[in-house]
Tab-separated table of C-alpha atoms and ligand atoms in Angstrom:
chain	number	residue	atom	x	y	z
Y	459	MET	CA	-11.618	-22.001	17.321
Y	460	LEU	CA	-8.960	-23.752	15.277
Y	461	GLN	CA	-11.507	-25.920	13.568
Y	462	GLY	CA	-11.400	-26.544	9.415
Y	463	LYS	CA	-8.684	-23.858	9.477
Y	464	LYS	CA	-5.523	-24.050	7.121
Y	465	ILE	CA	-2.634	-23.719	8.927
Y	466	LEU	CA	0.796	-24.595	6.108
Y	467	LEU	CA	3.797	-24.613	8.668
Y	468	GLY	CA	7.092	-24.717	8.014
Y	469	VAL	CA	10.114	-25.870	9.879
Y	470	SER	CA	13.274	-24.626	10.088
Y	471	GLY	CA	16.629	-25.690	10.897
Y	472	SER	CA	16.587	-25.235	15.210
Y	473	ILE	CA	17.141	-27.996	18.092
Y	474	ALA	CA	13.628	-26.380	18.619
Y	475	ALA	CA	12.193	-28.108	15.720
Y	476	TYR	CA	11.590	-30.848	17.323
Y	477	LYS	CA	8.664	-29.264	19.175
Y	478	ALA	CA	7.207	-29.169	15.721
Y	479	ALA	CA	5.806	-32.635	16.387
Y	480	THR	CA	3.502	-31.731	19.478
Y	481	ILE	CA	2.516	-28.271	17.598
Y	482	VAL	CA	1.421	-30.422	14.987
Y	483	ARG	CA	-0.086	-32.358	17.699
Y	484	LEU	CA	-2.149	-29.457	19.153
Y	485	LEU	CA	-3.236	-28.121	15.998
Y	486	VAL	CA	-4.543	-31.273	14.364
Y	487	LYS	CA	-6.100	-32.454	17.927
Y	488	GLU	CA	-8.819	-29.146	17.012
Y	489	GLY	CA	-9.797	-30.112	14.427
Y	490	ALA	CA	-6.955	-27.606	12.129
Y	491	ASP	CA	-6.406	-28.904	9.061
Y	492	VAL	CA	-2.317	-28.257	9.003
Y	493	LYS	CA	-0.026	-29.267	6.205
Y	494	VAL	CA	4.471	-28.509	7.113
Y	495	VAL	CA	7.296	-28.339	4.952
Y	496	MET	CA	10.833	-28.531	6.049
Y	497	THR	CA	14.067	-27.273	4.862
Y	498	PRO	CA	16.519	-29.657	4.108
Y	499	SER	CA	18.859	-29.109	7.512
Y	500	ALA	CA	15.120	-29.409	9.306
Y	501	CYS	CA	15.018	-32.859	8.682
Y	502	ASP	CA	18.618	-33.207	11.020
Y	503	PHE	CA	16.478	-32.517	13.713
Y	504	ILE	CA	12.821	-34.853	13.046
Y	505	THR	CA	11.896	-36.506	10.443
Y	506	PRO	CA	9.611	-35.578	8.116
Y	507	LEU	CA	7.998	-39.069	8.300
Y	508	THR	CA	7.166	-37.526	12.243
Y	509	LEU	CA	5.433	-35.094	11.417
Y	510	ALA	CA	3.523	-36.279	8.169
Y	511	THR	CA	1.731	-39.281	10.555
Y	512	LEU	CA	1.376	-36.803	12.684
Y	513	SER	CA	-0.876	-34.052	9.828
Y	514	LYS	CA	-1.779	-37.170	8.079
Y	515	HIS	CA	-0.313	-35.179	5.026
Y	516	GLU	CA	2.951	-35.959	3.103
Y	517	VAL	CA	5.344	-33.538	4.439
Y	518	PRO	CA	7.871	-32.031	0.894
Y	519	VAL	CA	10.774	-30.667	1.379
Y	520	THR	CA	13.326	-30.491	-1.371
Y	521	ILE	CA	11.561	-28.615	-4.447
Y	522	SER	CA	11.389	-31.289	-6.698
Y	523	ASP	CA	10.909	-34.985	-5.849
Y	524	ASN	CA	11.035	-38.567	-7.553
Y	525	GLN	CA	10.918	-35.821	-11.183
Y	526	SER	CA	7.332	-34.574	-9.504
Y	527	TRP	CA	7.207	-31.151	-9.186
Y	528	ASN	CA	5.780	-30.034	-5.448
Y	529	ASN	CA	3.571	-26.912	-6.237
Y	530	HIS	CA	5.110	-23.996	-3.496
Y	531	VAL	CA	1.711	-22.064	-5.073
Y	532	MET	CA	-0.713	-24.325	-4.427
Y	533	LEU	CA	0.347	-24.340	-0.840
Y	534	GLY	CA	1.214	-21.185	-0.022
Y	535	ARG	CA	-2.770	-20.412	-1.480
Y	536	TRP	CA	-4.362	-22.689	0.585
Y	537	ALA	CA	-3.139	-21.761	4.235
Y	538	ASP	CA	-5.466	-19.392	5.922
Y	539	VAL	CA	-2.275	-18.760	8.052
Y	540	MET	CA	1.488	-19.547	7.205
Y	541	LEU	CA	3.317	-20.185	10.951
Y	542	ILE	CA	7.110	-20.270	10.218
Y	543	ALA	CA	8.351	-22.282	13.727
Y	544	PRO	CA	11.128	-22.729	14.408
Y	545	ALA	CA	12.070	-19.822	12.303
Y	546	SER	CA	15.928	-19.769	12.567
Y	547	ALA	CA	18.762	-17.180	12.322
Y	548	ASN	CA	19.354	-17.954	8.696
Y	549	THR	CA	15.219	-18.086	7.384
Y	550	LEU	CA	14.374	-15.441	8.957
Y	551	SER	CA	17.527	-13.601	7.054
Y	552	LYS	CA	16.131	-14.888	4.066
Y	553	MET	CA	12.701	-14.286	4.490
Y	554	ALA	CA	13.690	-10.508	5.094
Y	555	ASN	CA	15.614	-10.823	2.082
Y	556	GLY	CA	13.368	-12.826	0.044
Y	557	ALA	CA	16.208	-15.457	-0.867
Y	558	CYS	CA	14.613	-18.797	-2.223
Y	559	ASP	CA	16.656	-21.760	-2.006
Y	560	ASN	CA	15.137	-23.710	-0.708
Y	561	LEU	CA	11.108	-24.990	-1.322
Y	562	LEU	CA	10.007	-23.707	2.544
Y	563	MET	CA	11.830	-19.940	1.156
Y	564	ALA	CA	9.726	-20.354	-2.236
Y	565	THR	CA	6.565	-21.364	-0.811
Y	566	TYR	CA	6.839	-18.364	2.090
Y	567	LEU	CA	7.376	-16.089	-1.331
Y	568	SER	CA	4.529	-17.813	-1.943
Y	569	ALA	CA	2.137	-17.499	0.115
Y	570	THR	CA	-0.803	-14.640	-0.208
Y	571	CYS	CA	-1.789	-15.526	3.478
Y	572	PRO	CA	-0.808	-14.176	6.737
Y	573	VAL	CA	2.736	-15.316	7.912
Y	574	LEU	CA	3.667	-15.035	11.614
Y	575	PHE	CA	6.983	-16.678	12.484
Y	576	ALA	CA	8.290	-18.107	15.852
Y	577	PRO	CA	11.830	-16.910	15.535
Y	578	ALA	CA	14.515	-19.621	17.833
Y	579	MET	CA	17.557	-19.447	18.182
Y	580	ASP	CA	20.501	-18.502	21.030
Y	581	GLU	CA	20.287	-15.012	23.073
Y	582	ASP	CA	23.461	-13.592	21.039
Y	583	MET	CA	21.928	-14.480	17.846
Y	584	TRP	CA	18.858	-12.658	19.069
Y	585	HIS	CA	20.535	-9.854	19.793
Y	586	HIS	CA	22.696	-9.669	17.037
Y	587	PRO	CA	22.295	-6.045	14.889
Y	588	ALA	CA	21.261	-8.159	11.765
Y	589	THR	CA	18.201	-9.896	13.217
Y	590	ARG	CA	17.294	-6.447	14.536
Y	591	ASN	CA	17.265	-5.739	11.495
Y	592	ASN	CA	15.819	-8.803	9.271
Y	593	ILE	CA	12.876	-8.545	13.020
Y	594	SER	CA	11.797	-5.163	11.745
Y	595	LYS	CA	12.198	-6.271	7.598
Y	596	LEU	CA	9.657	-8.663	8.421
Y	597	LEU	CA	7.100	-7.258	10.400
Y	598	SER	CA	7.610	-4.365	7.366
Y	599	TYR	CA	6.100	-6.637	5.150
Y	600	GLY	CA	2.722	-6.865	8.167
Y	601	HIS	CA	4.226	-10.298	9.074
Y	602	GLN	CA	3.459	-11.118	12.965
Y	603	GLN	CA	6.565	-11.831	15.410
Y	604	LEU	CA	5.270	-13.877	18.022
Y	605	PRO	CA	7.618	-13.360	21.125
Y	606	VAL	CA	10.481	-15.503	22.079
Y	607	GLU	CA	10.781	-17.179	25.766
Y	608	LYS	CA	13.573	-16.936	28.172
Y	609	GLY	CA	15.250	-20.072	29.551
Y	610	GLU	CA	17.295	-22.861	28.615
Y	611	LEU	CA	18.923	-22.062	24.851
Y	612	ALA	CA	20.586	-25.093	22.914
Y	613	SER	CA	24.632	-23.524	23.914
Y	614	GLY	CA	23.735	-24.515	27.798
Y	615	LEU	CA	23.576	-20.746	28.433
Y	616	PHE	CA	20.254	-19.294	29.940
Y	617	GLY	CA	18.409	-15.560	28.062
Y	618	GLU	CA	16.556	-14.612	25.389
Y	619	GLY	CA	16.365	-16.465	22.549
Y	620	ARG	CA	14.109	-19.866	23.036
Y	621	MET	CA	10.950	-20.644	20.229
Y	622	ALA	CA	7.889	-19.668	22.161
Y	623	GLU	CA	5.928	-23.614	23.566
Y	624	PRO	CA	3.801	-25.122	21.566
Y	625	GLU	CA	0.971	-24.673	24.067
Y	626	ASN	CA	1.460	-20.825	23.458
Y	627	ILE	CA	1.864	-21.049	19.824
Y	628	VAL	CA	-1.475	-22.714	20.125
Y	629	LYS	CA	-2.492	-19.580	21.587
Y	630	TYR	CA	-1.537	-17.040	19.734
Y	631	LEU	CA	-3.462	-19.269	16.409
Y	632	HIS	CA	-5.948	-18.185	18.755
Y	633	GLU	CA	-5.501	-15.265	18.844
Y	634	HIS	CA	-4.799	-14.488	14.709
Y	635	PHE	CA	-8.372	-16.135	13.730
Y	636	SER	CA	-10.892	-14.616	17.009
Y	637	ASN	CA	-8.579	-10.700	15.435
Y	638	HIS	CA	-9.847	-12.359	11.893
Y	639	SER	CA	-13.890	-13.369	12.554
Y	640	ALA	CA	-14.018	-9.736	14.748
Y	641	GLN	CA	-13.304	-8.339	11.898
Y	642	SER	CA	-15.808	-9.580	9.722
Y	643	ILE	CA	-18.514	-9.640	12.519
Y	644	ASP	CA	-17.537	-5.847	11.904
Y	645	GLN	CA	-17.671	-5.736	8.115
Y	646	GLN	CA	-20.863	-7.657	8.788
Y	647	GLN	CA	-23.260	-5.161	10.942
Y	648	VAL	CA	-21.595	-1.846	9.717
Y	649	ASP	CA	-23.161	-1.122	6.744
Y	650	LYS	CA	-20.271	1.144	5.481
Y	651	THR	CA	-22.426	2.734	2.175
Y	652	THR	CA	-23.202	5.094	4.525
Y	653	LEU	CA	-19.458	6.315	6.271
Y	654	PRO	CA	-17.205	9.315	5.807
Y	655	LEU	CA	-14.428	8.146	4.292
Y	656	LYS	CA	-15.729	4.743	2.533
Y	657	GLY	CA	-13.505	3.991	-0.256
Y	658	LYS	CA	-11.846	6.295	1.209
Y	659	LYS	CA	-7.575	4.651	1.773
Y	660	ALA	CA	-6.204	6.114	4.998
Y	661	LEU	CA	-2.111	5.853	6.353
Y	662	VAL	CA	-1.153	7.034	9.215
Y	663	THR	CA	2.244	7.065	11.571
Y	664	ALA	CA	2.312	6.507	14.762
Y	665	GLY	CA	4.770	6.382	18.378
Y	666	PRO	CA	8.092	6.309	19.113
Y	667	THR	CA	10.961	5.268	17.016
Y	668	GLN	CA	14.466	3.644	18.471
Y	669	GLU	CA	17.763	4.593	17.173
Y	670	PRO	CA	20.224	1.868	18.204
Y	671	LEU	CA	23.423	2.730	19.370
Y	672	ASP	CA	24.261	-1.317	19.928
Y	673	PRO	CA	22.707	-4.037	20.358
Y	674	VAL	CA	21.617	-3.735	23.671
Y	675	ARG	CA	20.836	0.502	23.825
Y	676	TYR	CA	18.986	2.700	21.540
Y	677	ILE	CA	17.789	6.488	21.346
Y	678	SER	CA	14.169	6.814	21.486
Y	679	ASN	CA	11.048	9.403	23.648
Y	680	HIS	CA	8.295	9.004	25.616
Y	681	SER	CA	5.493	8.321	22.797
Y	682	SER	CA	3.033	6.575	23.894
Y	683	GLY	CA	1.502	5.780	20.305
Y	684	LYS	CA	-2.228	6.619	21.770
Y	685	MET	CA	-3.003	9.108	19.512
Y	686	GLY	CA	-2.209	8.091	16.642
Y	687	ILE	CA	-3.355	4.789	17.339
Y	688	ALA	CA	-6.657	7.043	17.867
Y	689	ILE	CA	-7.055	7.976	14.721
Y	690	ALA	CA	-6.382	5.135	12.900
Y	691	ASP	CA	-9.338	3.396	14.926
Y	692	ALA	CA	-11.813	6.763	14.315
Y	693	LEU	CA	-10.370	6.660	10.558
Y	694	ALA	CA	-11.677	2.974	10.397
Y	695	THR	CA	-14.830	3.810	12.396
Y	696	ALA	CA	-16.098	6.324	9.368
Y	697	GLY	CA	-15.535	3.830	6.530
Y	698	ALA	CA	-11.140	3.972	5.459
Y	699	ASP	CA	-9.653	0.976	4.442
Y	700	VAL	CA	-6.241	2.162	7.132
Y	701	THR	CA	-2.237	1.159	7.370
Y	702	LEU	CA	-0.770	2.204	10.621
Y	703	VAL	CA	2.189	2.253	10.842
Y	704	LEU	CA	3.453	1.926	13.929
Y	705	GLY	CA	6.263	2.129	15.859
Y	706	PRO	CA	8.080	-0.094	19.050
Y	707	THR	CA	5.070	0.259	21.339
Y	708	GLY	CA	3.407	-2.590	23.839
Y	709	LEU	CA	-0.210	-1.098	22.475
Y	710	SER	CA	-2.586	-1.908	19.252
Y	711	ALA	CA	-4.853	-0.581	17.106
Y	712	GLY	CA	-8.636	-1.848	19.201
Y	713	ASN	CA	-10.420	-2.059	15.204
Y	714	PRO	CA	-10.005	-4.972	14.014
Y	715	ALA	CA	-10.128	-3.820	10.427
Y	716	VAL	CA	-6.328	-1.342	10.493
Y	717	ASN	CA	-3.716	-2.936	9.153
Y	718	THR	CA	-0.765	-2.329	11.498
Y	719	ILE	CA	2.861	-2.402	10.226
Y	720	ARG	CA	5.242	-2.603	13.488
Y	721	VAL	CA	8.280	-0.701	12.519
Y	722	VAL	CA	11.513	-0.249	14.741
Y	723	THR	CA	13.463	2.708	13.770
Y	724	ALA	CA	13.263	5.684	11.327
Y	725	GLU	CA	13.932	4.687	8.655
Y	726	ASP	CA	11.890	1.778	8.678
Y	727	MET	CA	8.891	4.124	9.336
Y	728	PHE	CA	10.206	6.161	5.990
Y	729	ASN	CA	10.454	2.874	4.059
Y	730	SER	CA	6.770	2.049	5.019
Y	731	SER	CA	5.222	4.919	4.495
Y	732	ALA	CA	6.637	6.257	1.244
Y	733	ALA	CA	5.079	1.939	0.351
Y	734	HIS	CA	2.172	2.844	0.852
Y	735	PHE	CA	1.993	6.755	0.389
Y	736	THR	CA	0.841	7.734	-2.839
Y	737	GLN	CA	-1.914	5.660	-3.125
Y	738	ALA	CA	-3.448	7.522	0.896
Y	739	ASP	CA	-5.867	9.665	-0.381
Y	740	VAL	CA	-5.738	10.251	3.787
Y	741	ILE	CA	-2.375	10.806	5.283
Y	742	VAL	CA	-1.636	11.080	9.641
Y	743	MET	CA	0.918	11.582	10.671
Y	744	ALA	CA	1.241	11.508	14.649
Y	745	ALA	CA	4.630	9.259	14.858
Y	746	ALA	CA	7.394	11.067	17.406
Y	747	VAL	CA	10.333	10.006	14.943
Y	748	ALA	CA	13.844	10.546	16.092
Y	749	ASP	CA	15.005	13.240	14.173
Y	750	TYR	CA	18.828	11.673	14.561
Y	751	ARG	CA	20.310	8.116	15.122
Y	752	PRO	CA	23.844	7.324	15.937
Y	753	LYS	CA	26.316	7.654	13.130
Y	754	HIS	CA	27.602	4.222	13.782
Y	755	VAL	CA	25.691	1.441	15.215
Y	756	ALA	CA	28.276	-1.151	17.356
Y	757	ASP	CA	28.227	-5.020	16.469
Y	758	ILE	CA	28.450	-5.754	20.497
Y	759	LYS	CA	27.772	-3.433	23.408
Y	760	MET	CA	30.062	-1.236	24.049
Y	761	LYS	CA	32.055	-0.941	27.408
Y	762	LYS	CA	32.935	2.106	29.334
Y	763	GLY	CA	35.963	3.832	28.842
Y	764	GLU	CA	38.760	4.650	30.986
Y	765	GLY	CA	36.918	8.976	30.165
Y	766	ASP	CA	34.013	9.834	32.385
Y	767	ALA	CA	32.254	11.650	29.722
Y	768	LEU	CA	31.207	9.610	26.033
Y	769	THR	CA	30.016	11.923	23.001
Y	770	LEU	CA	27.942	10.086	20.686
Y	771	GLU	CA	27.729	11.354	16.664
Y	772	LEU	CA	24.870	11.479	16.004
Y	773	GLU	CA	23.404	11.884	11.532
Y	774	LYS	CA	19.766	13.369	10.639
Y	775	THR	CA	16.859	10.724	9.924
Y	776	LYS	CA	15.405	11.461	7.169
Y	777	ASP	CA	11.918	14.043	7.756
Y	778	ILE	CA	9.422	11.360	6.766
Y	779	LEU	CA	6.817	14.198	6.474
Y	780	ARG	CA	8.705	16.919	4.795
Y	781	THR	CA	10.314	14.199	2.510
Y	782	LEU	CA	6.555	12.807	0.957
Y	783	GLY	CA	5.071	15.787	1.897
Y	784	ALA	CA	7.066	17.336	-1.226
Y	785	THR	CA	5.673	14.519	-3.249
Y	786	ARG	CA	1.742	15.057	-2.519
Y	787	THR	CA	-0.789	15.343	-4.571
Y	788	ASP	CA	-4.122	18.122	-4.262
Y	789	LYS	CA	-6.418	15.665	-3.915
Y	790	GLN	CA	-4.553	13.802	-0.913
Y	791	VAL	CA	-5.794	15.707	2.559
Y	792	LEU	CA	-2.115	15.246	4.855
Y	793	VAL	CA	-2.127	16.115	8.149
Y	794	GLY	CA	1.170	16.264	11.107
Y	795	PHE	CA	1.360	17.541	14.336
Y	796	SER	CA	3.441	19.414	16.579
Y	797	LEU	CA	4.207	19.403	19.633
Y	798	GLU	CA	5.724	22.150	21.505
Y	799	THR	CA	6.757	23.909	24.335
Y	800	ASN	CA	7.323	27.683	23.982
Y	801	ASN	CA	6.146	29.856	20.545
Y	802	GLU	CA	3.746	26.877	20.094
Y	803	LYS	CA	1.445	28.512	17.132
Y	804	GLU	CA	4.358	30.516	15.767
Y	805	TYR	CA	5.685	27.220	14.945
Y	806	ALA	CA	2.571	25.067	14.033
Y	807	LEU	CA	1.917	27.375	11.315
Y	808	LYS	CA	5.602	26.731	10.596
Y	809	LYS	CA	5.386	23.269	10.181
Y	810	LEU	CA	2.047	23.345	8.478
Y	811	ARG	CA	3.688	25.504	5.159
Y	812	GLU	CA	6.706	24.436	5.374
Y	813	LYS	CA	5.135	20.563	5.136
Y	814	HIS	CA	3.053	21.399	2.734
Y	815	LEU	CA	-0.137	20.087	5.197
Y	816	ASP	CA	-4.159	20.344	4.496
Y	817	LEU	CA	-3.662	20.569	8.785
Y	818	VAL	CA	-1.091	20.930	11.957
Y	819	VAL	CA	-2.370	19.284	15.125
Y	820	MET	CA	-0.999	21.346	17.383
Y	821	ASN	CA	-0.596	20.233	21.726
Y	822	SER	CA	2.087	22.408	23.891
Y	823	LEU	CA	3.866	20.624	26.825
Y	824	ASN	CA	2.678	23.296	29.264
Y	825	ASP	CA	-1.320	22.260	28.791
Y	826	LYS	CA	-1.573	19.810	31.965
Y	827	GLY	CA	-3.231	16.694	30.752
Y	828	ALA	CA	-2.106	16.859	26.914
Y	829	GLY	CA	1.201	14.533	25.350
Y	830	PHE	CA	2.722	11.910	26.196
Y	831	ASN	CA	1.328	8.820	27.479
Y	832	HIS	CA	-2.131	10.817	29.126
Y	833	ASP	CA	-5.027	8.905	28.298
Y	834	THR	CA	-6.581	12.823	27.403
Y	835	ASN	CA	-5.100	15.510	25.155
Y	836	LYS	CA	-5.370	19.241	24.636
Y	837	VAL	CA	-5.281	20.204	21.019
Y	838	THR	CA	-5.411	23.458	18.205
Y	839	LEU	CA	-6.095	22.747	14.562
Y	840	PHE	CA	-4.606	25.291	12.050
Y	841	ASP	CA	-5.628	24.878	8.505
Y	842	LYS	CA	-4.336	26.338	5.623
Y	843	LYS	CA	-6.281	29.255	5.761
Y	844	GLY	CA	-4.682	30.340	9.108
Y	845	ASP	CA	-7.794	29.170	10.492
Y	846	ALA	CA	-7.893	27.352	14.209
Y	847	ARG	CA	-10.332	25.579	15.994
Y	848	ASP	CA	-9.180	25.133	19.697
Y	849	LEU	CA	-10.604	22.263	21.406
Y	850	PRO	CA	-10.789	22.144	25.198
Y	851	LEU	CA	-9.398	18.658	27.361
Y	852	LYS	CA	-10.549	15.998	26.006
Y	853	SER	CA	-9.885	11.483	25.728
Y	854	LYS	CA	-8.052	11.116	23.027
Y	855	LEU	CA	-10.060	8.885	21.382
Y	856	GLU	CA	-12.783	12.298	21.121
Y	857	VAL	CA	-9.795	14.373	19.599
Y	858	ALA	CA	-9.147	11.080	17.098
Y	859	GLN	CA	-12.643	11.912	16.646
Y	860	ASP	CA	-12.550	15.855	16.162
Y	861	ILE	CA	-9.415	15.352	13.775
Y	862	VAL	CA	-11.274	12.309	11.466
Y	863	THR	CA	-14.591	15.097	10.977
Y	864	ALA	CA	-12.243	18.052	10.476
Y	865	ILE	CA	-10.661	15.068	7.383
Y	866	VAL	CA	-13.689	15.214	6.266
Y	867	ASP	CA	-14.175	18.541	5.726
Y	868	ILE	CA	-11.471	19.102	4.171
Y	869	LEU	CA	-12.005	16.086	1.927
Y	870	HIS	CA	-15.618	17.446	0.745
Y	871	TYR	CA	-15.688	20.680	1.416
Y	872	ASN	CA	-12.182	22.019	1.669
Y	873	SER	CA	-12.150	23.544	4.460
Y	874	VAL	CA	-12.583	22.854	8.494
Y	875	PRO	CA	-14.865	24.145	10.378
Y	876	LEU	CA	-13.742	27.212	12.282
Y	877	VAL	CA	-15.020	26.310	15.972
Y	878	VAL	CA	-13.010	28.728	18.461
J	583	CTP	N1	8.419	14.186	11.254
J	583	CTP	C1	8.576	13.201	10.374
J	583	CTP	N2	9.656	13.060	10.245
J	583	CTP	C2	10.568	13.088	11.396
J	583	CTP	C3	9.946	13.980	12.646
J	583	CTP	C4	9.087	14.363	11.960
J	583	CTP	O1	7.551	12.874	10.083
J	583	CTP	N3	12.261	12.571	11.219
J	583	CTP	C5	6.402	14.229	11.536
J	583	CTP	C6	5.449	14.149	12.572
J	583	CTP	O2	5.519	12.543	12.759
J	583	CTP	C7	5.024	14.842	13.267
J	583	CTP	C8	5.668	16.212	12.159
J	583	CTP	O3	6.273	15.381	11.240
J	583	CTP	O4	3.879	15.253	12.531
J	583	CTP	C9	6.153	17.292	12.941
J	583	CTP	O5	7.458	16.140	13.720
J	583	CTP	P1	8.929	17.507	14.780
J	583	CTP	O6	9.466	16.853	15.099
J	583	CTP	O7	7.804	17.969	15.937
J	583	CTP	O8	8.800	18.752	13.526
J	583	CTP	P2	9.847	18.854	13.039
J	583	CTP	O9	10.332	19.392	12.168
J	583	CTP	O10	11.760	17.992	13.693
J	583	CTP	O11	10.675	20.731	14.084
J	583	CTP	P3	11.357	20.813	15.010
J	583	CTP	O12	12.524	21.103	14.920
J	583	CTP	O13	10.384	21.415	16.184
J	583	CTP	O14	11.747	19.239	15.718
């Protein structure tokens, strides 16, 4: 699986850097071509000579040595994947903010390939809001975070934050490359010239958002992201180039052609959606975005007070659909959701009008099998003319296909078929 793959390993300063030797050894054993770049502080934990010997390539540490320039741009372009392991809290922060004060950072900023990172730090650093923010920024750039492991830490404490074991890191690389080859098989097998959304770009939001209160608590909702993910998959199957902005959920898109950007907060979701909104021909906002977030986020865990009650001050988040919908063009197709418990039709039509939608997908929590976490859904589609299409209870995959059919009709004929 890794035979001939070009893997660029970035090693930053953490006690886990000593495991970089095992990572290189395992990758080379599988036939990968591995090049390593290190930060100067990583050299306190493992020598460049060790990694150069194992990888059979020189290991640059500084932007220039002996009056010659280390070409970080070519390194970044050479790789099929860049893996940063261990990624220390400091390096994560620099990556999130684009700081460029060492060779590893210059290479990372030049990399045109997918980036995976394996964080390594003490538990308190891992849970610090600054680290959480940096991770969500990196996920919003489309990078993939390898899960940290629980165990004994350098501090002597036991907890979360250990770098994934080298064997597990290699497994993630296998997964990464098998998704990519599935993507190319998918692209070879399907003749996209006949697909109804060929050449169209789509943006989908899905899942819940989490709004932190302190490093261990957040406000969220029951959304699983199933409906929005099914729509992203159905749009990709119809030939669209899909970007899925996905809130925190354990689920993933099934169609490997979907480009998923994982986000955590409503603010992150807004920023990632705004970055893709103008270029999109089709926008479906299915996410259950938190309408409010805590006004103050505590840096440290909030302790119980003496009183029996706690009052939280909340502030409104941006309404992503309303804000971006106000900038839409006539050429774009904009679809929103309306989940209601009462006066369903009235509220759905209000959202259709006020959020500048072409189509609103209404579902009611009063319908059995509809709403959060089910594999089925029962929806009514309302278009701009107020025409309604009442669909029976179906699997979310079938509902997604019906929504995509309605979108294709709007794009091509500027109307939704009226079937009741
Ligand atoms: N939505 C959004 N950003 C928000 C809130 C909602 O993009 N901050 C989108 C959802 O993805 C959905 C639609 O708006 O497509 C409807 O969401 P809902 O929260 O039901 O709408 P609201 O206008 O907030 O109405 P309500 O007062 O009923 O909550």
